[in-house]
PDB file of C-alpha atoms in Angstrom:
ATOM      1  CA  UNK A 371     -96.949   2.974 -60.362  1.00  0.00           C
ATOM      2  CA  UNK A 372     -98.581  -0.433 -59.871  1.00  0.00           C
ATOM      3  CA  UNK A 373     -97.730  -3.417 -57.688  1.00  0.00           C
ATOM      4  CA  UNK A 374     -96.083  -6.749 -58.443  1.00  0.00           C
ATOM      5  CA  UNK A 375     -97.710  -9.011 -61.054  1.00  0.00           C
ATOM      6  CA  UNK A 376    -100.176  -6.327 -62.165  1.00  0.00           C
ATOM      7  CA  UNK A 377     -99.842  -3.424 -64.616  1.00  0.00           C
ATOM      8  CA  UNK A 378    -100.760   0.189 -65.286  1.00  0.00           C
ATOM      9  CA  UNK A 379    -104.322  -1.036 -65.997  1.00  0.00           C
ATOM     10  CA  UNK A 380    -105.109  -0.999 -62.252  1.00  0.00           C
ATOM     11  CA  UNK A 381    -105.242   2.822 -62.332  1.00  0.00           C
ATOM     12  CA  UNK A 382    -108.209   3.109 -64.712  1.00  0.00           C
ATOM     13  CA  UNK A 383    -110.521   4.704 -62.118  1.00  0.00           C
ATOM     14  CA  UNK A 384    -107.834   7.052 -60.845  1.00  0.00           C
ATOM     15  CA  UNK A 385    -106.814   8.254 -64.306  1.00  0.00           C
ATOM     16  CA  UNK A 386    -110.435   9.033 -65.163  1.00  0.00           C
ATOM     17  CA  UNK A 387    -111.035  10.949 -61.923  1.00  0.00           C
ATOM     18  CA  UNK A 388    -107.814  12.951 -62.146  1.00  0.00           C
ATOM     19  CA  UNK A 389    -108.366  13.877 -65.779  1.00  0.00           C
ATOM     20  CA  UNK A 390    -111.981  14.914 -65.117  1.00  0.00           C
ATOM     21  CA  UNK A 391    -110.594  17.334 -62.548  1.00  0.00           C
ATOM     22  CA  UNK A 392    -108.372  18.985 -65.141  1.00  0.00           C
ATOM     23  CA  UNK A 393    -105.042  17.334 -64.308  1.00  0.00           C
ATOM     24  CA  UNK A 394    -102.741  15.519 -66.694  1.00  0.00           C
ATOM     25  CA  UNK A 395    -102.041  11.929 -65.664  1.00  0.00           C
ATOM     26  CA  UNK A 396    -100.141   8.902 -66.920  1.00  0.00           C
ATOM     27  CA  UNK A 397     -99.932   5.324 -65.637  1.00  0.00           C
ATOM     28  CA  UNK A 398     -96.578   3.568 -65.886  1.00  0.00           C
ATOM     29  CA  UNK A 399     -95.738  -0.077 -66.616  1.00  0.00           C
ATOM     30  CA  UNK A 400     -92.702  -1.090 -64.570  1.00  0.00           C
ATOM     31  CA  UNK A 401     -90.136  -3.503 -66.084  1.00  0.00           C
ATOM     32  CA  UNK A 402     -91.460  -7.060 -66.071  1.00  0.00           C
ATOM     33  CA  UNK A 403     -95.088  -5.929 -66.192  1.00  0.00           C
ATOM     34  CA  UNK A 404     -97.735  -5.021 -68.753  1.00  0.00           C
ATOM     35  CA  UNK A 405     -96.234  -3.651 -71.958  1.00  0.00           C
ATOM     36  CA  UNK A 406     -92.763  -4.306 -70.505  1.00  0.00           C
ATOM     37  CA  UNK A 407     -93.376  -7.914 -69.497  1.00  0.00           C
ATOM     38  CA  UNK A 408     -90.459  -9.031 -71.687  1.00  0.00           C
ATOM     39  CA  UNK A 409     -88.001  -7.158 -69.428  1.00  0.00           C
ATOM     40  CA  UNK A 410     -86.585  -8.215 -66.066  1.00  0.00           C
ATOM     41  CA  UNK A 411     -87.416  -6.095 -63.046  1.00  0.00           C
ATOM     42  CA  UNK A 412     -84.612  -4.103 -61.421  1.00  0.00           C
ATOM     43  CA  UNK A 413     -84.850  -1.072 -59.165  1.00  0.00           C
ATOM     44  CA  UNK A 414     -82.705   1.091 -61.494  1.00  0.00           C
ATOM     45  CA  UNK A 415     -84.942  -0.008 -64.378  1.00  0.00           C
ATOM     46  CA  UNK A 416     -88.048   0.956 -62.403  1.00  0.00           C
ATOM     47  CA  UNK A 417     -86.619   4.375 -61.587  1.00  0.00           C
ATOM     48  CA  UNK A 418     -85.716   4.879 -65.249  1.00  0.00           C
ATOM     49  CA  UNK A 419     -89.330   4.124 -66.229  1.00  0.00           C
ATOM     50  CA  UNK A 420     -90.557   6.598 -63.614  1.00  0.00           C
ATOM     51  CA  UNK A 421     -88.097   9.232 -64.771  1.00  0.00           C
ATOM     52  CA  UNK A 422     -89.314   8.909 -68.352  1.00  0.00           C
ATOM     53  CA  UNK A 423     -92.879   9.568 -67.199  1.00  0.00           C
ATOM     54  CA  UNK A 424     -91.890  12.411 -64.861  1.00  0.00           C
ATOM     55  CA  UNK A 425     -89.905  14.090 -67.624  1.00  0.00           C
ATOM     56  CA  UNK A 426     -92.983  14.128 -69.864  1.00  0.00           C
ATOM     57  CA  UNK A 427     -94.636  16.750 -67.616  1.00  0.00           C
ATOM     58  CA  UNK A 428     -93.957  20.479 -67.832  1.00  0.00           C
ATOM     59  CA  UNK A 429     -94.095  20.803 -64.016  1.00  0.00           C
ATOM     60  CA  UNK A 430     -93.054  18.381 -61.240  1.00  0.00           C
ATOM     61  CA  UNK A 431     -95.898  15.839 -60.850  1.00  0.00           C
ATOM     62  CA  UNK A 432     -97.361  13.978 -57.903  1.00  0.00           C
ATOM     63  CA  UNK A 433     -96.078  10.381 -57.857  1.00  0.00           C
ATOM     64  CA  UNK A 434     -98.615   7.728 -56.859  1.00  0.00           C
ATOM     65  CA  UNK A 435     -97.414   4.212 -56.132  1.00  0.00           C
ATOM     66  CA  UNK A 436     -98.949   0.999 -54.815  1.00  0.00           C
ATOM     67  CA  UNK A 437     -96.870  -1.764 -53.216  1.00  0.00           C
ATOM     68  CA  UNK A 438     -93.831  -2.318 -55.478  1.00  0.00           C
ATOM     69  CA  UNK A 439     -94.775   0.885 -57.291  1.00  0.00           C
ATOM     70  CA  UNK A 440     -94.826   2.661 -53.933  1.00  0.00           C
ATOM     71  CA  UNK A 441     -91.366   1.465 -52.957  1.00  0.00           C
ATOM     72  CA  UNK A 442     -90.072   2.393 -56.416  1.00  0.00           C
ATOM     73  CA  UNK A 443     -91.696   5.839 -56.247  1.00  0.00           C
ATOM     74  CA  UNK A 444     -90.204   6.447 -52.805  1.00  0.00           C
ATOM     75  CA  UNK A 445     -86.744   5.443 -54.024  1.00  0.00           C
ATOM     76  CA  UNK A 446     -87.127   7.794 -56.988  1.00  0.00           C
ATOM     77  CA  UNK A 447     -88.302  10.757 -54.893  1.00  0.00           C
ATOM     78  CA  UNK A 448     -85.425  10.304 -52.457  1.00  0.00           C
ATOM     79  CA  UNK A 449     -82.885  10.488 -55.281  1.00  0.00           C
ATOM     80  CA  UNK A 450     -84.419  13.134 -57.564  1.00  0.00           C
ATOM     81  CA  UNK A 451     -85.060  16.204 -55.456  1.00  0.00           C
ATOM     82  CA  UNK A 452     -86.901  18.892 -57.366  1.00  0.00           C
ATOM     83  CA  UNK A 453     -88.364  16.533 -59.973  1.00  0.00           C
ATOM     84  CA  UNK A 454     -91.575  15.667 -58.103  1.00  0.00           C
ATOM     85  CA  UNK A 455     -94.095  17.761 -56.161  1.00  0.00           C
ATOM     86  CA  UNK A 456     -95.224  15.056 -53.745  1.00  0.00           C
ATOM     87  CA  UNK A 457     -95.659  11.310 -53.261  1.00  0.00           C
ATOM     88  CA  UNK A 458     -98.694   9.160 -52.450  1.00  0.00           C
ATOM     89  CA  UNK A 459     -97.624   5.748 -51.139  1.00  0.00           C
ATOM     90  CA  UNK A 460    -100.030   2.818 -50.712  1.00  0.00           C
ATOM     91  CA  UNK A 461     -99.427  -0.709 -49.495  1.00  0.00           C
ATOM     92  CA  UNK A 462     -95.760  -0.148 -48.697  1.00  0.00           C
ATOM     93  CA  UNK A 463     -95.646   0.978 -45.062  1.00  0.00           C
ATOM     94  CA  UNK A 464     -93.242  -1.704 -43.899  1.00  0.00           C
ATOM     95  CA  UNK A 465     -89.617  -2.586 -44.523  1.00  0.00           C
ATOM     96  CA  UNK A 466     -88.844  -5.394 -46.989  1.00  0.00           C
ATOM     97  CA  UNK A 467     -86.533  -7.592 -44.983  1.00  0.00           C
ATOM     98  CA  UNK A 468     -86.130 -10.759 -42.928  1.00  0.00           C
ATOM     99  CA  UNK A 469     -85.925 -14.509 -43.415  1.00  0.00           C
ATOM    100  CA  UNK A 470     -89.616 -14.932 -44.367  1.00  0.00           C
ATOM    101  CA  UNK A 471     -88.997 -12.856 -47.478  1.00  0.00           C
ATOM    102  CA  UNK A 472     -85.994 -14.999 -48.361  1.00  0.00           C
ATOM    103  CA  UNK A 473     -88.211 -18.066 -48.126  1.00  0.00           C
ATOM    104  CA  UNK A 474     -90.855 -16.318 -50.238  1.00  0.00           C
ATOM    105  CA  UNK A 475     -88.233 -15.659 -52.906  1.00  0.00           C
ATOM    106  CA  UNK A 476     -87.190 -19.326 -52.921  1.00  0.00           C
ATOM    107  CA  UNK A 477     -90.804 -20.456 -53.284  1.00  0.00           C
ATOM    108  CA  UNK A 478     -91.504 -17.922 -56.043  1.00  0.00           C
ATOM    109  CA  UNK A 479     -88.460 -19.128 -57.996  1.00  0.00           C
ATOM    110  CA  UNK A 480     -89.679 -22.724 -57.790  1.00  0.00           C
ATOM    111  CA  UNK A 481     -93.175 -21.678 -58.891  1.00  0.00           C
ATOM    112  CA  UNK A 482     -91.718 -19.695 -61.788  1.00  0.00           C
ATOM    113  CA  UNK A 483     -89.652 -22.678 -62.913  1.00  0.00           C
ATOM    114  CA  UNK A 484     -92.721 -24.910 -62.736  1.00  0.00           C
ATOM    115  CA  UNK A 485     -94.920 -22.503 -64.714  1.00  0.00           C
ATOM    116  CA  UNK A 486     -92.318 -21.586 -67.315  1.00  0.00           C
ATOM    117  CA  UNK A 487     -93.569 -24.012 -69.977  1.00  0.00           C
ATOM    118  CA  UNK A 488     -97.103 -22.576 -69.730  1.00  0.00           C
ATOM    119  CA  UNK A 489     -96.336 -18.961 -68.838  1.00  0.00           C
ATOM    120  CA  UNK A 490     -96.930 -17.113 -65.621  1.00  0.00           C
ATOM    121  CA  UNK A 491     -95.394 -14.113 -63.926  1.00  0.00           C
ATOM    122  CA  UNK A 492     -94.001 -15.515 -60.699  1.00  0.00           C
ATOM    123  CA  UNK A 493     -90.427 -14.846 -61.859  1.00  0.00           C
ATOM    124  CA  UNK A 494     -91.241 -11.151 -61.362  1.00  0.00           C
ATOM    125  CA  UNK A 495     -91.719 -11.799 -57.638  1.00  0.00           C
ATOM    126  CA  UNK A 496     -88.261 -13.341 -57.391  1.00  0.00           C
ATOM    127  CA  UNK A 497     -86.769 -10.453 -59.391  1.00  0.00           C
ATOM    128  CA  UNK A 498     -88.506  -7.934 -57.151  1.00  0.00           C
ATOM    129  CA  UNK A 499     -87.274  -9.543 -53.935  1.00  0.00           C
ATOM    130  CA  UNK A 500     -83.726  -9.750 -55.303  1.00  0.00           C
ATOM    131  CA  UNK A 501     -83.830  -6.105 -56.417  1.00  0.00           C
ATOM    132  CA  UNK A 502     -85.176  -4.859 -53.083  1.00  0.00           C
ATOM    133  CA  UNK A 503     -82.854  -6.921 -50.886  1.00  0.00           C
ATOM    134  CA  UNK A 504     -81.231  -4.595 -48.386  1.00  0.00           C
ATOM    135  CA  UNK A 505     -83.370  -1.652 -49.446  1.00  0.00           C
ATOM    136  CA  UNK A 506     -84.610   0.571 -46.609  1.00  0.00           C
ATOM    137  CA  UNK A 507     -87.813   2.446 -47.339  1.00  0.00           C
ATOM    138  CA  UNK A 508     -87.536   4.255 -43.999  1.00  0.00           C
ATOM    139  CA  UNK A 509     -84.096   5.570 -44.880  1.00  0.00           C
ATOM    140  CA  UNK A 510     -85.386   6.873 -48.200  1.00  0.00           C
ATOM    141  CA  UNK A 511     -88.483   8.355 -46.581  1.00  0.00           C
ATOM    142  CA  UNK A 512     -86.259  10.500 -44.363  1.00  0.00           C
ATOM    143  CA  UNK A 513     -84.512  11.859 -47.477  1.00  0.00           C
ATOM    144  CA  UNK A 514     -87.674  12.967 -49.298  1.00  0.00           C
ATOM    145  CA  UNK A 515     -88.109  16.749 -49.346  1.00  0.00           C
ATOM    146  CA  UNK A 516     -91.699  16.934 -50.650  1.00  0.00           C
ATOM    147  CA  UNK A 517     -95.081  16.179 -49.019  1.00  0.00           C
ATOM    148  CA  UNK A 518     -95.833  12.485 -48.535  1.00  0.00           C
ATOM    149  CA  UNK A 519     -99.228  10.819 -48.103  1.00  0.00           C
ATOM    150  CA  UNK A 520     -99.663   7.232 -46.868  1.00  0.00           C
ATOM    151  CA  UNK A 521    -102.927   5.650 -48.037  1.00  0.00           C
ATOM    152  CA  UNK A 522    -103.433   2.114 -46.742  1.00  0.00           C
ATOM    153  CA  UNK A 523    -106.307  -0.315 -46.625  1.00  0.00           C
ATOM    154  CA  UNK A 524    -107.162  -1.224 -43.035  1.00  0.00           C
ATOM    155  CA  UNK A 525    -106.836  -4.933 -43.893  1.00  0.00           C
ATOM    156  CA  UNK A 526    -103.443  -4.590 -45.577  1.00  0.00           C
ATOM    157  CA  UNK A 527    -100.663  -6.512 -43.820  1.00  0.00           C
ATOM    158  CA  UNK A 528     -98.100  -4.163 -45.351  1.00  0.00           C
ATOM    159  CA  UNK A 529     -99.220  -1.319 -43.091  1.00  0.00           C
ATOM    160  CA  UNK A 530     -97.712  -2.975 -40.021  1.00  0.00           C
ATOM    161  CA  UNK A 531     -94.993  -0.324 -39.638  1.00  0.00           C
ATOM    162  CA  UNK A 532     -96.966   2.751 -40.644  1.00  0.00           C
ATOM    163  CA  UNK A 533     -96.477   4.242 -37.153  1.00  0.00           C
ATOM    164  CA  UNK A 534     -92.707   4.044 -37.607  1.00  0.00           C
ATOM    165  CA  UNK A 535     -93.125   5.784 -40.943  1.00  0.00           C
ATOM    166  CA  UNK A 536     -95.194   8.529 -39.303  1.00  0.00           C
ATOM    167  CA  UNK A 537     -92.583   9.022 -36.578  1.00  0.00           C
ATOM    168  CA  UNK A 538     -89.798   9.236 -39.155  1.00  0.00           C
ATOM    169  CA  UNK A 539     -91.171  12.292 -40.976  1.00  0.00           C
ATOM    170  CA  UNK A 540     -92.989  15.146 -39.212  1.00  0.00           C
ATOM    171  CA  UNK A 541     -96.016  16.274 -41.197  1.00  0.00           C
ATOM    172  CA  UNK A 542     -96.497  13.007 -43.079  1.00  0.00           C
ATOM    173  CA  UNK A 543    -100.194  12.422 -43.825  1.00  0.00           C
ATOM    174  CA  UNK A 544    -101.808   9.040 -43.111  1.00  0.00           C
ATOM    175  CA  UNK A 545    -105.166   7.781 -44.403  1.00  0.00           C
ATOM    176  CA  UNK A 546    -106.382   4.290 -43.421  1.00  0.00           C
ATOM    177  CA  UNK A 547    -109.300   3.214 -45.595  1.00  0.00           C
ATOM    178  CA  UNK A 548    -111.931   1.039 -43.905  1.00  0.00           C
ATOM    179  CA  UNK A 549    -112.983  -2.269 -45.495  1.00  0.00           C
ATOM    180  CA  UNK A 550    -110.061  -2.179 -47.936  1.00  0.00           C
ATOM    181  CA  UNK A 551    -107.087  -4.480 -48.288  1.00  0.00           C
ATOM    182  CA  UNK A 552    -103.747  -4.214 -50.042  1.00  0.00           C
ATOM    183  CA  UNK A 553    -105.173  -3.059 -53.391  1.00  0.00           C
ATOM    184  CA  UNK A 554    -106.804  -0.053 -51.773  1.00  0.00           C
ATOM    185  CA  UNK A 555    -107.261   1.902 -55.013  1.00  0.00           C
ATOM    186  CA  UNK A 556    -109.335  -0.977 -56.422  1.00  0.00           C
ATOM    187  CA  UNK A 557    -111.124  -1.947 -53.201  1.00  0.00           C
ATOM    188  CA  UNK A 558    -112.233   1.619 -52.423  1.00  0.00           C
ATOM    189  CA  UNK A 559    -111.746   3.670 -55.601  1.00  0.00           C
ATOM    190  CA  UNK A 560    -114.031   6.559 -54.611  1.00  0.00           C
ATOM    191  CA  UNK A 561    -112.336   7.058 -51.249  1.00  0.00           C
ATOM    192  CA  UNK A 562    -108.889   6.706 -52.794  1.00  0.00           C
ATOM    193  CA  UNK A 563    -109.791   9.221 -55.515  1.00  0.00           C
ATOM    194  CA  UNK A 564    -110.997  11.762 -52.951  1.00  0.00           C
ATOM    195  CA  UNK A 565    -107.689  11.522 -51.095  1.00  0.00           C
ATOM    196  CA  UNK A 566    -105.736  11.758 -54.338  1.00  0.00           C
ATOM    197  CA  UNK A 567    -107.648  14.808 -55.571  1.00  0.00           C
ATOM    198  CA  UNK A 568    -107.264  16.485 -52.177  1.00  0.00           C
ATOM    199  CA  UNK A 569    -103.495  15.948 -52.391  1.00  0.00           C
ATOM    200  CA  UNK A 570    -103.428  17.489 -55.863  1.00  0.00           C
ATOM    201  CA  UNK A 571    -105.527  20.425 -54.653  1.00  0.00           C
ATOM    202  CA  UNK A 572    -103.166  20.958 -51.728  1.00  0.00           C
ATOM    203  CA  UNK A 573    -100.109  20.906 -53.979  1.00  0.00           C
ATOM    204  CA  UNK A 574    -101.726  23.273 -56.463  1.00  0.00           C
ATOM    205  CA  UNK A 575    -102.560  25.691 -53.648  1.00  0.00           C
ATOM    206  CA  UNK A 576     -99.000  25.563 -52.350  1.00  0.00           C
ATOM    207  CA  UNK A 577     -97.614  26.217 -55.838  1.00  0.00           C
ATOM    208  CA  UNK A 578     -99.955  29.192 -56.306  1.00  0.00           C
ATOM    209  CA  UNK A 579     -98.847  30.667 -52.989  1.00  0.00           C
ATOM    210  CA  UNK A 580     -95.195  30.414 -53.945  1.00  0.00           C
ATOM    211  CA  UNK A 581     -95.709  32.224 -57.258  1.00  0.00           C
ATOM    212  CA  UNK A 582     -98.181  34.901 -56.087  1.00  0.00           C
ATOM    213  CA  UNK A 583     -96.977  38.546 -56.184  1.00  0.00           C
ATOM    214  CA  UNK A 584     -97.776  39.000 -52.465  1.00  0.00           C
ATOM    215  CA  UNK A 585     -95.681  35.995 -51.513  1.00  0.00           C
ATOM    216  CA  UNK A 586     -92.799  37.190 -53.663  1.00  0.00           C
ATOM    217  CA  UNK A 587     -92.950  40.635 -52.097  1.00  0.00           C
ATOM    218  CA  UNK A 588     -92.950  39.253 -48.568  1.00  0.00           C
ATOM    219  CA  UNK A 589     -90.087  36.907 -49.401  1.00  0.00           C
ATOM    220  CA  UNK A 590     -88.101  39.754 -50.927  1.00  0.00           C
ATOM    221  CA  UNK A 591     -88.758  42.069 -47.962  1.00  0.00           C
ATOM    222  CA  UNK A 592     -87.601  39.366 -45.588  1.00  0.00           C
TER     223      UNK A 592
END
């Protein structure tokens, strides 16, 4: 899941790497973006788009989200236990709140109104801020029952609260990528891909352990 004012196209390098490794993968356009640019962004609409993609897999997939896509993925995982195997969150390690964001919404609305005759996507920013008003990513993080990875660019301002996120969930994995900013998957695609493939390998290993005859026997004996 991509960030605000972008689209599923940002995941080109990740889709190629994941598929080369034998995994199925799909990139999602959130409402108001890409192939769904004609729609207005809402959080329920975003979760519906995610659910459609998740339901296309025969087994629970790993959700990967950047920025707005990360917040949306986290909200989905917190509300749909059993539907996903894990979550990779990038560029969303801070709460969306405070007066500066209200000012940002006001500015984005004015920009959108100015650009309307010639196009532009700034209305999506205003829609996003309205949809996420009052949303607590930390509260949702505490409700997630699957493994979570945080992958942030060292230069990303939206990693300011990553320590609070780490403290909120024991066992949460954190990767800070050097010389990368907010769009960490684009700034450091090879590093991001290595982390992503490691997460998939870890989940596959855990799934194999659960279904192995030895594990079943031990579980039954216990």
